[in-house]
Short mmCIF file of C-alpha atoms and ligand atoms in Angstrom, two decimals:
data_model
loop_
_atom_site.label_atom_id
_atom_site.label_comp_id
_atom_site.label_asym_id
_atom_site.label_seq_id
_atom_site.Cartn_x
_atom_site.Cartn_y
_atom_site.Cartn_z
CA MET A 864 -64.58 34.07 -53.03
CA GLY A 865 -68.26 34.83 -53.49
CA VAL A 866 -69.72 38.13 -54.65
CA VAL A 867 -71.94 39.87 -52.15
CA THR A 868 -74.32 42.74 -52.89
CA VAL A 869 -74.90 44.88 -49.85
CA LYS A 870 -77.69 47.37 -49.31
CA PHE A 871 -77.78 49.86 -46.45
CA GLY A 872 -81.08 51.44 -45.47
CA GLY A 873 -81.67 55.03 -44.33
CA SER A 874 -80.96 54.49 -40.65
CA SER A 875 -77.67 52.71 -41.49
CA VAL A 876 -76.44 55.82 -43.34
CA ALA A 877 -78.14 58.54 -41.29
CA ASP A 878 -74.95 60.11 -39.92
CA ALA A 879 -71.16 59.82 -40.02
CA GLU A 880 -71.03 57.36 -37.13
CA GLN A 881 -73.48 55.02 -38.89
CA ILE A 882 -71.64 55.34 -42.20
CA ARG A 883 -68.40 54.36 -40.43
CA LYS A 884 -70.14 51.21 -39.24
CA THR A 885 -71.14 50.42 -42.83
CA LYS A 886 -67.55 50.82 -43.95
CA ASP A 887 -66.35 48.39 -41.27
CA ILE A 888 -68.97 45.91 -42.43
CA VAL A 889 -68.05 46.27 -46.11
CA MET A 890 -64.30 46.14 -45.53
CA SER A 891 -64.53 43.09 -43.29
CA ASP A 892 -65.46 40.85 -46.26
CA PRO A 893 -63.66 41.26 -49.59
CA GLY A 894 -66.71 39.73 -51.31
CA ARG A 895 -68.79 42.80 -50.45
CA ARG A 896 -68.06 44.51 -53.75
CA TYR A 897 -71.34 46.14 -54.76
CA VAL A 898 -73.06 48.45 -52.34
CA VAL A 899 -76.46 50.12 -52.73
CA VAL A 900 -77.35 52.95 -50.39
CA SER A 901 -80.46 54.81 -49.30
CA GLY A 902 -80.52 58.53 -48.65
CA PRO A 903 -79.70 59.58 -45.06
CA GLY A 904 -82.59 58.57 -42.80
CA LYS A 905 -83.62 59.77 -39.36
CA ARG A 906 -80.91 60.15 -36.71
CA SER A 907 -83.52 60.15 -33.96
CA LYS A 908 -87.30 59.77 -33.68
CA GLU A 909 -87.87 63.51 -34.11
CA ASP A 910 -85.45 63.89 -37.02
CA GLU A 911 -86.49 64.10 -40.67
CA LYS A 912 -85.44 61.85 -43.52
CA ILE A 913 -83.59 63.62 -46.31
CA THR A 914 -86.09 62.15 -48.80
CA ASP A 915 -88.97 63.82 -46.94
CA LEU A 916 -87.10 67.12 -46.81
CA LEU A 917 -86.47 66.92 -50.55
CA TYR A 918 -90.16 66.31 -51.27
CA THR A 919 -91.06 69.30 -49.08
CA TYR A 920 -88.44 71.46 -50.76
CA GLN A 921 -89.73 70.59 -54.23
CA LYS A 922 -93.34 71.33 -53.24
CA LEU A 923 -92.41 74.70 -51.81
CA ALA A 924 -90.21 75.60 -54.78
CA ALA A 925 -92.93 74.56 -57.26
CA GLY A 926 -95.51 76.54 -55.28
CA GLY A 927 -93.45 79.71 -55.59
CA LYS A 928 -92.61 79.78 -51.87
CA GLY A 929 -88.98 80.61 -52.49
CA SER A 930 -87.88 81.66 -49.02
CA ASP A 931 -89.53 78.70 -47.24
CA ALA A 932 -87.93 76.44 -49.83
CA ALA A 933 -84.53 77.99 -49.21
CA ALA A 934 -84.87 77.35 -45.47
CA VAL A 935 -85.58 73.66 -46.10
CA PHE A 936 -82.73 73.43 -48.57
CA SER A 937 -80.27 74.80 -46.07
CA ILE A 938 -81.14 71.92 -43.69
CA ILE A 939 -80.43 69.46 -46.51
CA GLU A 940 -77.21 71.24 -47.40
CA GLU A 941 -76.04 71.31 -43.81
CA ARG A 942 -76.53 67.57 -43.45
CA PHE A 943 -74.60 66.66 -46.57
CA ILE A 944 -71.78 69.11 -45.95
CA GLY A 945 -71.62 67.95 -42.33
CA LEU A 946 -71.34 64.34 -43.52
CA LYS A 947 -68.62 65.18 -45.99
CA GLU A 948 -66.58 67.01 -43.35
CA GLU A 949 -67.00 64.41 -40.64
CA LEU A 950 -66.10 61.59 -43.00
CA GLY A 951 -63.30 63.51 -44.66
CA ALA A 952 -64.67 62.37 -48.01
CA SER A 953 -63.07 64.05 -50.96
CA VAL A 954 -65.99 64.80 -53.23
CA ASP A 955 -67.38 68.09 -54.52
CA ILE A 956 -70.72 67.80 -52.75
CA GLU A 957 -71.12 71.58 -52.72
CA SER A 958 -71.35 71.83 -56.52
CA ALA A 959 -73.63 68.80 -56.65
CA LEU A 960 -75.94 70.47 -54.09
CA ALA A 961 -75.89 73.75 -56.02
CA LYS A 962 -76.98 71.91 -59.16
CA VAL A 963 -79.87 70.24 -57.28
CA ALA A 964 -81.03 73.65 -56.03
CA ALA A 965 -80.77 75.19 -59.51
CA ASP A 966 -82.65 72.30 -61.14
CA LEU A 967 -85.43 72.46 -58.58
CA THR A 968 -85.75 76.21 -58.88
CA ALA A 969 -86.02 75.69 -62.64
CA GLY A 970 -89.02 73.39 -62.09
CA ALA A 971 -87.65 69.81 -61.72
CA ASP A 972 -90.32 67.40 -60.47
CA ALA A 973 -90.86 65.43 -57.26
CA ASP A 974 -89.18 62.27 -58.55
CA TYR A 975 -86.07 64.24 -59.44
CA ALA A 976 -86.08 65.86 -55.97
CA ALA A 977 -86.56 62.60 -54.06
CA SER A 978 -83.87 60.80 -56.03
CA ARG A 979 -81.21 63.30 -55.04
CA GLY A 980 -80.94 61.99 -51.46
CA GLU A 981 -79.59 58.66 -52.73
CA PHE A 982 -77.61 60.33 -55.54
CA LEU A 983 -75.66 62.61 -53.19
CA ASN A 984 -75.26 60.04 -50.44
CA ALA A 985 -73.89 57.39 -52.80
CA GLN A 986 -71.23 59.83 -54.01
CA LEU A 987 -70.15 60.62 -50.46
CA ILE A 988 -70.06 56.98 -49.44
CA ALA A 989 -68.21 55.87 -52.59
CA ALA A 990 -65.51 58.47 -51.88
CA PHE A 991 -65.34 57.44 -48.22
CA TYR A 992 -64.92 53.74 -49.09
CA GLY A 993 -62.63 54.35 -52.06
CA TYR A 994 -65.19 52.56 -54.31
CA ASP A 995 -66.39 53.73 -57.75
CA PHE A 996 -69.61 55.71 -57.86
CA VAL A 997 -71.95 54.23 -60.47
CA ASP A 998 -75.09 56.29 -61.03
CA ALA A 999 -78.38 54.39 -61.44
CA ALA A 1000 -79.40 56.86 -64.18
CA GLY A 1001 -79.47 55.10 -67.55
CA LEU A 1002 -79.05 51.68 -65.87
CA VAL A 1003 -82.23 51.25 -63.85
CA LEU A 1004 -84.77 51.79 -66.62
CA PHE A 1005 -88.41 52.80 -66.87
CA ASP A 1006 -90.47 53.31 -70.03
CA SER A 1007 -92.03 56.66 -70.88
CA ASP A 1008 -95.20 55.73 -68.95
CA GLY A 1009 -93.12 55.05 -65.87
CA ALA A 1010 -93.37 51.23 -66.02
CA PHE A 1011 -90.25 49.49 -64.74
CA LEU A 1012 -88.26 47.54 -67.38
CA ALA A 1013 -86.83 44.53 -65.57
CA GLU A 1014 -84.91 42.75 -68.34
CA GLU A 1015 -83.51 45.92 -69.94
CA THR A 1016 -82.36 47.03 -66.50
CA ASN A 1017 -80.68 43.73 -65.84
CA THR A 1018 -78.77 43.87 -69.13
CA ALA A 1019 -77.69 47.49 -68.65
CA LEU A 1020 -76.67 47.06 -65.00
CA ALA A 1021 -74.76 43.84 -65.69
CA ALA A 1022 -72.79 45.43 -68.55
CA GLU A 1023 -71.85 48.52 -66.54
CA LEU A 1024 -71.05 46.81 -63.25
CA ALA A 1025 -68.81 44.31 -65.02
CA LYS A 1026 -66.48 47.28 -65.60
CA HIS A 1027 -66.19 48.01 -61.87
CA GLU A 1028 -64.39 45.84 -59.37
CA ARG A 1029 -66.09 47.65 -56.47
CA ALA A 1030 -68.90 50.19 -56.67
CA VAL A 1031 -71.49 52.14 -54.73
CA VAL A 1032 -74.83 52.58 -56.51
CA PRO A 1033 -77.61 54.93 -55.34
CA GLY A 1034 -80.88 53.14 -54.55
CA PHE A 1035 -84.51 54.10 -55.11
CA TYR A 1036 -84.46 55.54 -58.64
CA GLY A 1037 -83.71 55.05 -62.31
CA THR A 1038 -84.55 57.03 -65.41
CA THR A 1039 -87.16 57.20 -68.17
CA PRO A 1040 -86.03 57.29 -71.83
CA ASP A 1041 -85.61 61.10 -71.76
CA GLY A 1042 -83.20 60.75 -68.85
CA SER A 1043 -85.47 62.10 -66.11
CA PRO A 1044 -85.22 60.37 -62.75
CA LYS A 1045 -88.11 58.15 -61.75
CA THR A 1046 -88.35 56.60 -58.31
CA PHE A 1047 -89.73 53.30 -57.10
CA SER A 1048 -92.31 53.59 -54.32
CA ARG A 1049 -91.09 54.53 -50.85
CA GLY A 1050 -88.47 52.21 -49.43
CA GLY A 1051 -87.43 51.37 -53.00
CA SER A 1052 -83.67 51.17 -52.40
CA ASP A 1053 -84.38 47.58 -51.39
CA VAL A 1054 -85.49 47.01 -54.98
CA THR A 1055 -82.30 48.51 -56.42
CA GLY A 1056 -80.28 46.26 -54.10
CA ALA A 1057 -82.04 43.21 -55.51
CA LEU A 1058 -81.53 44.43 -59.10
CA VAL A 1059 -77.81 44.89 -58.52
CA ALA A 1060 -77.60 41.48 -56.83
CA ARG A 1061 -79.23 39.89 -59.87
CA ALA A 1062 -77.07 41.83 -62.34
CA VAL A 1063 -73.77 40.85 -60.71
CA ARG A 1064 -75.03 37.30 -59.98
CA ALA A 1065 -74.31 37.76 -56.33
CA ASP A 1066 -74.08 34.73 -54.07
CA VAL A 1067 -76.05 36.61 -51.47
CA TYR A 1068 -77.95 39.89 -51.22
CA GLU A 1069 -77.33 41.36 -47.78
CA ASN A 1070 -79.97 43.89 -46.79
CA TRP A 1071 -78.67 45.83 -43.77
CA THR A 1072 -81.23 47.61 -41.65
CA ASP A 1073 -81.82 48.36 -37.96
CA VAL A 1074 -83.33 45.04 -36.89
CA SER A 1075 -81.75 41.59 -36.83
CA GLY A 1076 -84.17 40.11 -39.37
CA PHE A 1077 -87.69 38.82 -38.96
CA LEU A 1078 -89.24 37.97 -35.65
CA MET A 1079 -91.93 35.33 -35.36
CA ALA A 1080 -94.43 37.95 -34.22
CA ASP A 1081 -94.75 41.68 -33.64
CA PRO A 1082 -92.61 42.51 -30.55
CA ARG A 1083 -95.10 45.24 -29.60
CA ILE A 1084 -97.64 42.48 -28.99
CA VAL A 1085 -95.66 39.37 -28.09
CA GLU A 1086 -92.93 39.68 -25.50
CA ASN A 1087 -89.54 38.71 -26.82
CA PRO A 1088 -90.61 36.85 -29.96
CA ARG A 1089 -88.18 34.33 -31.38
CA PRO A 1090 -86.07 35.36 -34.38
CA VAL A 1091 -86.65 33.62 -37.71
CA PRO A 1092 -83.30 32.30 -38.97
CA VAL A 1093 -84.57 31.00 -42.36
CA ILE A 1094 -87.73 31.66 -44.35
CA SER A 1095 -88.69 31.02 -47.98
CA TYR A 1096 -89.44 33.84 -50.44
CA ARG A 1097 -93.03 32.67 -50.52
CA GLU A 1098 -93.46 32.53 -46.77
CA GLN A 1099 -91.95 35.99 -46.32
CA ARG A 1100 -94.34 37.46 -48.89
CA GLU A 1101 -97.31 36.02 -47.07
CA LEU A 1102 -96.03 37.34 -43.75
CA SER A 1103 -95.24 40.79 -45.17
CA SER A 1104 -98.59 41.13 -46.91
CA MET A 1105 -100.17 40.66 -43.50
CA GLY A 1106 -98.16 43.36 -41.81
CA ALA A 1107 -94.69 42.04 -40.97
CA SER A 1108 -92.77 44.19 -43.41
CA VAL A 1109 -89.02 44.62 -43.16
CA LEU A 1110 -88.37 44.60 -46.89
CA HIS A 1111 -89.99 46.41 -49.84
CA GLU A 1112 -92.44 43.96 -51.52
CA ASP A 1113 -90.86 44.26 -54.95
CA ALA A 1114 -87.36 43.60 -53.63
CA VAL A 1115 -87.93 39.88 -53.49
CA THR A 1116 -88.81 39.31 -57.14
CA PRO A 1117 -85.41 39.99 -58.79
CA ALA A 1118 -83.61 37.93 -56.14
CA ARG A 1119 -86.13 35.15 -56.52
CA ILE A 1120 -85.74 35.13 -60.32
CA ALA A 1121 -82.01 34.72 -59.92
CA GLY A 1122 -82.30 32.34 -56.95
CA ILE A 1123 -80.20 34.64 -54.73
CA PRO A 1124 -80.77 34.34 -50.98
CA ILE A 1125 -81.53 37.60 -49.16
CA ASN A 1126 -79.94 38.04 -45.76
CA ILE A 1127 -81.59 40.67 -43.54
CA ARG A 1128 -78.88 42.01 -41.19
CA ASN A 1129 -78.55 44.66 -38.50
CA THR A 1130 -75.94 47.41 -39.00
CA ASN A 1131 -76.01 48.05 -35.25
CA ALA A 1132 -75.47 44.38 -34.37
CA PRO A 1133 -73.33 43.03 -37.22
CA GLY A 1134 -72.55 39.85 -35.30
CA ASP A 1135 -76.21 38.71 -35.48
CA ALA A 1136 -76.86 36.24 -38.27
CA GLY A 1137 -80.23 37.83 -39.16
CA THR A 1138 -82.80 36.14 -41.37
CA MET A 1139 -82.01 34.26 -44.59
CA ILE A 1140 -84.75 34.39 -47.21
CA VAL A 1141 -84.23 31.45 -49.53
CA SER A 1142 -85.99 29.59 -52.29
CA GLY A 1143 -88.63 27.10 -51.09
CA ASP A 1144 -86.68 24.14 -52.41
CA ALA A 1145 -83.43 25.12 -50.68
CA PRO A 1146 -82.41 22.51 -48.10
CA GLU A 1147 -82.40 25.14 -45.32
CA ALA A 1148 -86.08 25.84 -46.02
CA ALA A 1149 -87.07 22.20 -45.70
CA ARG A 1150 -88.13 22.31 -42.06
CA ALA A 1151 -91.91 22.26 -41.98
CA GLY A 1152 -93.70 24.25 -39.33
CA VAL A 1153 -94.67 27.76 -38.36
CA ARG A 1154 -92.27 30.55 -39.41
CA GLY A 1155 -94.25 33.54 -38.31
CA ILE A 1156 -97.58 34.97 -37.27
CA SER A 1157 -98.71 38.38 -38.46
CA GLY A 1158 -101.94 40.20 -39.00
CA ARG A 1159 -103.93 43.32 -39.72
CA LYS A 1160 -106.96 44.90 -38.15
CA GLY A 1161 -109.88 46.75 -39.67
CA TYR A 1162 -111.17 44.39 -42.35
CA THR A 1163 -114.81 44.48 -43.42
CA ALA A 1164 -116.24 41.01 -43.91
CA LEU A 1165 -119.14 40.59 -46.33
CA ARG A 1166 -121.13 37.36 -46.17
CA VAL A 1167 -123.54 36.47 -48.92
CA TYR A 1168 -126.03 33.58 -49.10
CA LYS A 1169 -128.30 32.66 -51.98
CA ASN A 1170 -130.50 29.63 -51.97
CA ALA A 1171 -129.60 27.26 -54.84
CA ALA A 1172 -126.98 29.67 -56.20
CA GLY A 1173 -125.35 26.66 -57.76
CA GLY A 1174 -121.72 27.60 -57.14
CA GLY A 1175 -120.00 30.24 -55.05
CA ALA A 1176 -118.31 31.64 -58.14
CA ARG A 1177 -121.71 32.96 -59.26
CA LEU A 1178 -121.78 34.99 -56.07
CA LEU A 1179 -118.15 36.01 -56.00
CA THR A 1180 -117.64 37.00 -59.62
CA PRO A 1181 -120.15 39.88 -59.88
CA ILE A 1182 -119.04 41.32 -56.54
CA ILE A 1183 -115.32 41.05 -57.28
CA ASP A 1184 -115.84 42.51 -60.76
CA ALA A 1185 -117.72 45.52 -59.39
CA ALA A 1186 -115.24 45.97 -56.53
CA THR A 1187 -112.28 45.82 -58.90
CA ARG A 1188 -113.86 48.41 -61.19
CA HIS A 1189 -114.23 50.70 -58.19
CA GLY A 1190 -110.67 50.12 -56.96
CA ALA A 1191 -111.94 48.23 -53.91
CA ALA A 1192 -110.90 44.62 -54.64
CA PRO A 1193 -111.09 42.30 -51.61
CA ASP A 1194 -107.93 40.83 -50.05
CA PHE A 1195 -109.57 37.43 -49.50
CA ALA A 1196 -112.58 35.78 -51.12
CA LEU A 1197 -113.97 32.36 -50.19
CA SER A 1198 -116.95 30.48 -51.47
CA ALA A 1199 -119.10 27.40 -50.99
CA VAL A 1200 -121.97 26.11 -53.07
CA ASP A 1201 -124.52 28.77 -52.06
CA ALA A 1202 -122.44 31.17 -50.00
CA ALA A 1203 -119.44 33.46 -50.18
CA THR A 1204 -117.39 35.60 -47.82
CA LEU A 1205 -115.19 38.50 -48.90
CA TYR A 1206 -112.72 40.48 -46.80
CA PHE A 1207 -111.97 44.11 -47.67
CA ALA A 1208 -108.88 45.72 -46.12
CA SER A 1209 -109.12 48.76 -43.85
CA GLY A 1210 -107.61 51.11 -46.44
CA THR A 1211 -110.49 50.46 -48.86
CA ASP A 1212 -112.29 53.67 -49.71
CA ALA A 1213 -115.77 53.51 -48.10
CA THR A 1214 -117.60 55.27 -50.94
CA SER A 1215 -116.05 52.99 -53.58
CA LEU A 1216 -116.86 49.94 -51.48
CA ASP A 1217 -120.50 51.01 -51.03
CA ALA A 1218 -120.89 51.64 -54.76
CA ALA A 1219 -119.23 48.31 -55.59
CA LEU A 1220 -121.43 46.35 -53.21
CA GLU A 1221 -124.56 48.00 -54.50
CA GLU A 1222 -123.68 47.08 -58.08
CA GLY A 1223 -122.41 43.60 -57.28
CA LEU A 1224 -125.31 42.66 -55.01
CA ALA A 1225 -127.83 43.93 -57.57
CA VAL A 1226 -126.51 41.27 -59.94
CA VAL A 1227 -126.30 38.52 -57.33
CA ARG A 1228 -129.75 39.12 -55.79
CA ALA A 1229 -128.78 37.31 -52.60
CA ASP A 1230 -131.26 35.99 -50.06
CA GLU A 1231 -129.11 37.09 -47.15
CA THR A 1232 -126.15 39.43 -46.75
CA SER A 1233 -124.37 40.65 -43.68
CA THR A 1234 -121.39 42.91 -43.17
CA THR A 1235 -119.12 42.87 -40.16
CA GLU A 1236 -116.71 45.72 -39.67
CA GLY A 1237 -113.68 45.70 -37.43
CA VAL A 1238 -112.43 42.23 -38.29
CA ALA A 1239 -108.78 41.40 -37.66
CA LEU A 1240 -107.15 38.71 -39.79
CA ILE A 1241 -104.16 36.84 -38.44
CA ALA A 1242 -102.03 34.69 -40.73
CA VAL A 1243 -100.08 31.75 -39.41
CA VAL A 1244 -97.40 31.21 -42.03
CA GLY A 1245 -95.11 28.26 -42.60
CA SER A 1246 -94.44 25.61 -45.16
CA GLY A 1247 -97.12 22.92 -44.96
CA VAL A 1248 -99.22 24.52 -42.20
CA GLY A 1249 -102.19 25.01 -44.54
CA ALA A 1250 -102.49 21.29 -45.03
CA ASP A 1251 -101.70 20.26 -41.49
CA PRO A 1252 -104.69 19.41 -39.30
CA GLY A 1253 -102.45 19.52 -36.22
CA THR A 1254 -101.65 23.19 -36.73
CA ALA A 1255 -105.28 24.00 -37.50
CA ALA A 1256 -106.35 22.23 -34.31
CA LYS A 1257 -103.84 24.21 -32.26
CA VAL A 1258 -105.04 27.49 -33.79
CA ALA A 1259 -108.65 26.59 -33.00
CA GLY A 1260 -107.57 25.58 -29.49
CA ALA A 1261 -105.86 28.94 -29.00
CA LEU A 1262 -109.06 30.76 -30.02
CA ALA A 1263 -111.16 28.70 -27.64
CA GLU A 1264 -108.75 29.22 -24.76
CA ALA A 1265 -108.71 32.96 -25.40
CA GLY A 1266 -112.52 32.80 -25.08
CA ILE A 1267 -113.25 34.14 -28.56
CA THR A 1268 -116.90 34.04 -29.45
CA SER A 1269 -117.59 37.45 -31.06
CA TYR A 1270 -116.38 36.74 -34.58
CA GLY A 1271 -114.66 33.61 -35.65
CA ALA A 1272 -113.32 32.42 -38.96
CA CYS A 1273 -110.51 30.09 -39.82
CA PHE A 1274 -109.47 29.26 -43.35
CA SER A 1275 -106.48 28.32 -45.41
CA VAL A 1276 -105.91 29.63 -48.91
CA SER A 1277 -102.54 28.13 -49.54
CA GLU A 1278 -100.33 25.34 -48.39
CA THR A 1279 -98.29 27.91 -46.46
CA ASN A 1280 -100.98 29.65 -44.43
CA ILE A 1281 -103.89 29.43 -42.05
CA VAL A 1282 -105.84 32.65 -41.62
CA VAL A 1283 -107.89 33.39 -38.55
CA GLY A 1284 -110.53 36.12 -38.32
CA VAL A 1285 -111.47 37.67 -34.97
CA ALA A 1286 -112.90 40.97 -33.77
CA ASP A 1287 -110.37 43.82 -33.76
CA LYS A 1288 -110.58 44.09 -29.99
CA ASP A 1289 -109.42 40.48 -29.61
CA TYR A 1290 -106.52 40.79 -32.04
CA GLU A 1291 -103.68 41.12 -29.56
CA ALA A 1292 -104.99 38.44 -27.19
CA VAL A 1293 -105.50 35.93 -30.00
CA LEU A 1294 -102.12 36.64 -31.57
CA ARG A 1295 -100.45 36.03 -28.22
CA ALA A 1296 -102.47 32.85 -27.67
CA ILE A 1297 -101.59 31.46 -31.10
CA TYR A 1298 -97.93 32.36 -30.62
CA ALA A 1299 -97.84 30.61 -27.26
CA LYS A 1300 -99.28 27.43 -28.80
CA LEU A 1301 -97.22 27.35 -31.98
CA ALA A 1302 -93.91 29.13 -31.59
CA TYR A 1303 -92.12 26.35 -29.78
CA LEU A 1304 -93.11 23.41 -31.93
N1 LIG B 530 -85.06 57.18 -49.41
C1 LIG B 530 -86.22 56.50 -49.93
C2 LIG B 530 -87.34 56.53 -48.91
O1 LIG B 530 -87.23 57.19 -47.92
C3 LIG B 530 -85.93 55.13 -50.42
C4 LIG B 530 -85.31 54.18 -49.44
O2 LIG B 530 -84.80 54.59 -48.41
O3 LIG B 530 -85.32 52.98 -49.71
O4 LIG B 530 -88.36 55.94 -49.14
#
């Protein structure tokens, strides 16, 4: 029997009914021995995540706004006590809550506050399943500067979990050497799930959320996009970096190191097979072709030309150096003998970008430069598509059929992608056109 590490996201553990579903899922496979949970998420669109409430509470408490803080804390308290009662879990959540309130009143920081959602929820869920509760404190390790310690964590987690046949571990946080909680970035319970999977050498890391895995395109743009049954780690990173994010970016690395497939599953549709994320050389990943199409709007494209520059690197290097110094590094940079194009993402701070370009261009002394704002980049991702003229021809055909003339760019920076640049206003139309041409190959 294989060992399965299971991670449930915030919406899967938002209320008692959802937590019951997770128990059914866990109990239906004896291999599901190690469970990582998020804090309770939103029960409806208007609801608030416990993590957000905890951040608010800490801010108010630190700002001396005691009565506002108390009002927020009572919402948190009500949710946890409600969960305990509805689940009939025998755990002293009241004392645990009182300690959180006392610590925060005494000045505990935001990381401590945020970590408590997972800490309390994991205790409740462990009691409800009849599993051991294993705290992430002292096992998921950061150094005193807050840098994550991957190998030390793996050793500590492996040693502790070996002592537990079945356990629930809180996601999202670990501790620094002085024992204070330190969180990963938002959505970080996915990372803990991958760390536990690696530590217990799981056969599969099941990541349960509220969608049945990846879709080939954004369903808000393409009607009824096809699901993606299998994708490689590399392909999923390229898709996620261009907007299709289901999983925290850093969650893939530990699983990839250990060669553990990640299965994205839906707590509300447990019968769906979801998406398997596997290593590129796994036989299931062998099928060449398009896996997904994703994109982002709002890039600024900078084009630079210098007569007899004698190598695009001479144009790119000064600009990238200046941009990096100003915290405005481009997402994509391409060059030819006397020309270069750089793409800066929409989140890039405008003042930093201006300063960087001024410095960089002063070094380059270009003959021509032009900037185009409002560029959307669409990535067509799939093993081998970057080297396949057939796919490139279809992408170009889709652009032509959609009547795109305003801004056009098409390039490939890896064997697994083709990137297309169009004006923001054409983004949806082009994405649909490319999908229609490529999804059914
Ligand atoms: N509860 C944390 C968040 O809201 C971590 C997680 O759910 O993965 O970001």
